[in-house]
Amino acid sequence: MRRYRIASIPADGIGQEVIPAGLQVLHALAERSGDFVLDVEDLPWGSDYYRAHGRMMPEDGLDTLKRFDAIFFGAVGDPELPDDITLWGLRLRICQGFDQYANIRPTRVLPGLTSPLREVAPGDIDWVIVRENSEGEYAGHGGRAHRGHPEEIATETAIFTRAGVTRIMRTAFEIAARRPRRLLTVVTKSNAQKHGMVLWDEIAAEVAREFPTVTWEKELVDAMAARMVRHPRSIDTVVATNLHADILSDLAGAVAGSLGVAPTANLDPSRRHPSMFEPIHGSAFDITGMGIANPVATFWTAAMMLEHLGEDAAARRLITAVEQVCADGVLTRDLGGNATTAEVTAAVIAATRGAN
Ligand code: IPM
Ligand code: MG
């Protein structure tokens, strides 16, 4: 029997609803497969923990997390607390502390969903955005001076290191090489930003030599945004900086029909640390506690976690079940349906039992 230790951190808002739903589905899959189990430990960290303890997670939180094979994360963000505390105190602390430098964001139009793009049908979009997750515009490098005075200044310096760019480029080429089209688009803004972005282009060309089976091309980020809308079928795997990929992945979620279904994996591909799997949507306080949050992003994220753990068959079974449930029209309100979180979860569990 294969055993995996999973740290569950539902954290804030609808994270408290979608993570339990995801765990139910994961346990059902493990039970059906009969050859693996998940030992889940629930860690009550997040904004409520902050209100009680003055920090988002215990000081030795990373030491606790180190012992796990993967982290299943809900959402972070609270209307009463600044992002500087919530986001940096939990999610980014884990991402940076564990050097989860590759953020993987797949996008597909699931059956039953409607893209706002007139000519796009399910199956037409199948992208993977590889986001640099450890440096770039999110490096936290910069500062402020002359606070409150007319000459006040703030700097926000993007950091691009040869090591950081090389490793994300390699991850992106590896992913592209495993996909049927073997096509990678390297996104930059090297016409305007002539240092860091030019380094990206140079390193892309170097790493490309290690992957002769992958066709690669360069695209500027503004042109890429237009291409995602005008020629979505021309895209497969995309690699971009922390900020560029952040923006493009929201656009990707929108053209796929809903950000409510978009998953993500924060990976340490070297496997020195546990990787973290989360839905992209965030804490969604407007619908928290109503039982109507869309659990599909969490299920998809759970499938990515299973794949990372090496449970490919269970991952495929879960994706097939989600597609079937969406195609059957069991959809939450954000997708135009009226199913509750619990109803979608029950339907997906039933479908995993039926699927081979
Ligand atoms: C995302 C989010 C976050 C990010 C925010 C909440 C800081 O937009 O995961 O895409 O930009 O990393
Ligand atoms: Mg974002």
PDB file of N, CA and C in Angstrom, residues 46-57 85:
ATOM      1  N   GLY A  46      -4.035  30.612   8.757  1.00  0.00           N
ATOM      2  CA  GLY A  46      -4.761  31.572   7.930  1.00  0.00           C
ATOM      3  C   GLY A  46      -5.128  32.797   8.741  1.00  0.00           C
ATOM      4  N   SER A  47      -6.128  33.530   8.268  1.00  0.00           N
ATOM      5  CA  SER A  47      -6.457  34.812   8.888  1.00  0.00           C
ATOM      6  C   SER A  47      -7.086  34.664  10.275  1.00  0.00           C
ATOM      7  N   ASP A  48      -7.894  33.632  10.498  1.00  0.00           N
ATOM      8  CA  ASP A  48      -8.438  33.428  11.845  1.00  0.00           C
ATOM      9  C   ASP A  48      -7.322  33.063  12.817  1.00  0.00           C
ATOM     10  N   TYR A  49      -6.388  32.277  12.330  1.00  0.00           N
ATOM     11  CA  TYR A  49      -5.219  31.928  13.153  1.00  0.00           C
ATOM     12  C   TYR A  49      -4.450  33.206  13.505  1.00  0.00           C
ATOM     13  N   TYR A  50      -4.374  34.114  12.529  1.00  0.00           N
ATOM     14  CA  TYR A  50      -3.686  35.396  12.770  1.00  0.00           C
ATOM     15  C   TYR A  50      -4.393  36.184  13.880  1.00  0.00           C
ATOM     16  N   ARG A  51      -5.731  36.213  13.816  1.00  0.00           N
ATOM     17  CA  ARG A  51      -6.481  36.953  14.841  1.00  0.00           C
ATOM     18  C   ARG A  51      -6.241  36.368  16.232  1.00  0.00           C
ATOM     19  N   ALA A  52      -6.050  35.065  16.299  1.00  0.00           N
ATOM     20  CA  ALA A  52      -5.834  34.431  17.608  1.00  0.00           C
ATOM     21  C   ALA A  52      -4.375  34.481  18.052  1.00  0.00           C
ATOM     22  N   HIS A  53      -3.436  34.399  17.120  1.00  0.00           N
ATOM     23  CA  HIS A  53      -2.024  34.227  17.489  1.00  0.00           C
ATOM     24  C   HIS A  53      -1.091  35.321  17.001  1.00  0.00           C
ATOM     25  N   GLY A  54      -1.615  36.254  16.193  1.00  0.00           N
ATOM     26  CA  GLY A  54      -0.757  37.337  15.704  1.00  0.00           C
ATOM     27  C   GLY A  54       0.188  36.915  14.594  1.00  0.00           C
ATOM     28  N   ARG A  55      -0.013  35.729  14.043  1.00  0.00           N
ATOM     29  CA  ARG A  55       0.744  35.316  12.857  1.00  0.00           C
ATOM     30  C   ARG A  55      -0.101  34.372  12.018  1.00  0.00           C
ATOM     31  N   MET A  56       0.199  34.307  10.738  1.00  0.00           N
ATOM     32  CA  MET A  56      -0.633  33.498   9.833  1.00  0.00           C
ATOM     33  C   MET A  56      -0.366  32.002   9.982  1.00  0.00           C
ATOM     34  N   MET A  57       0.847  31.686  10.396  1.00  0.00           N
ATOM     35  CA  MET A  57       1.221  30.283  10.620  1.00  0.00           C
ATOM     36  C   MET A  57       2.264  30.285  11.727  1.00  0.00           C
ATOM     37  N   ILE A  85       0.120  41.055   5.140  1.00  0.00           N
ATOM     38  CA  ILE A  85       0.106  40.103   6.256  1.00  0.00           C
ATOM     39  C   ILE A  85      -0.364  38.736   5.778  1.00  0.00           C
TER      40      ILE A  85
END
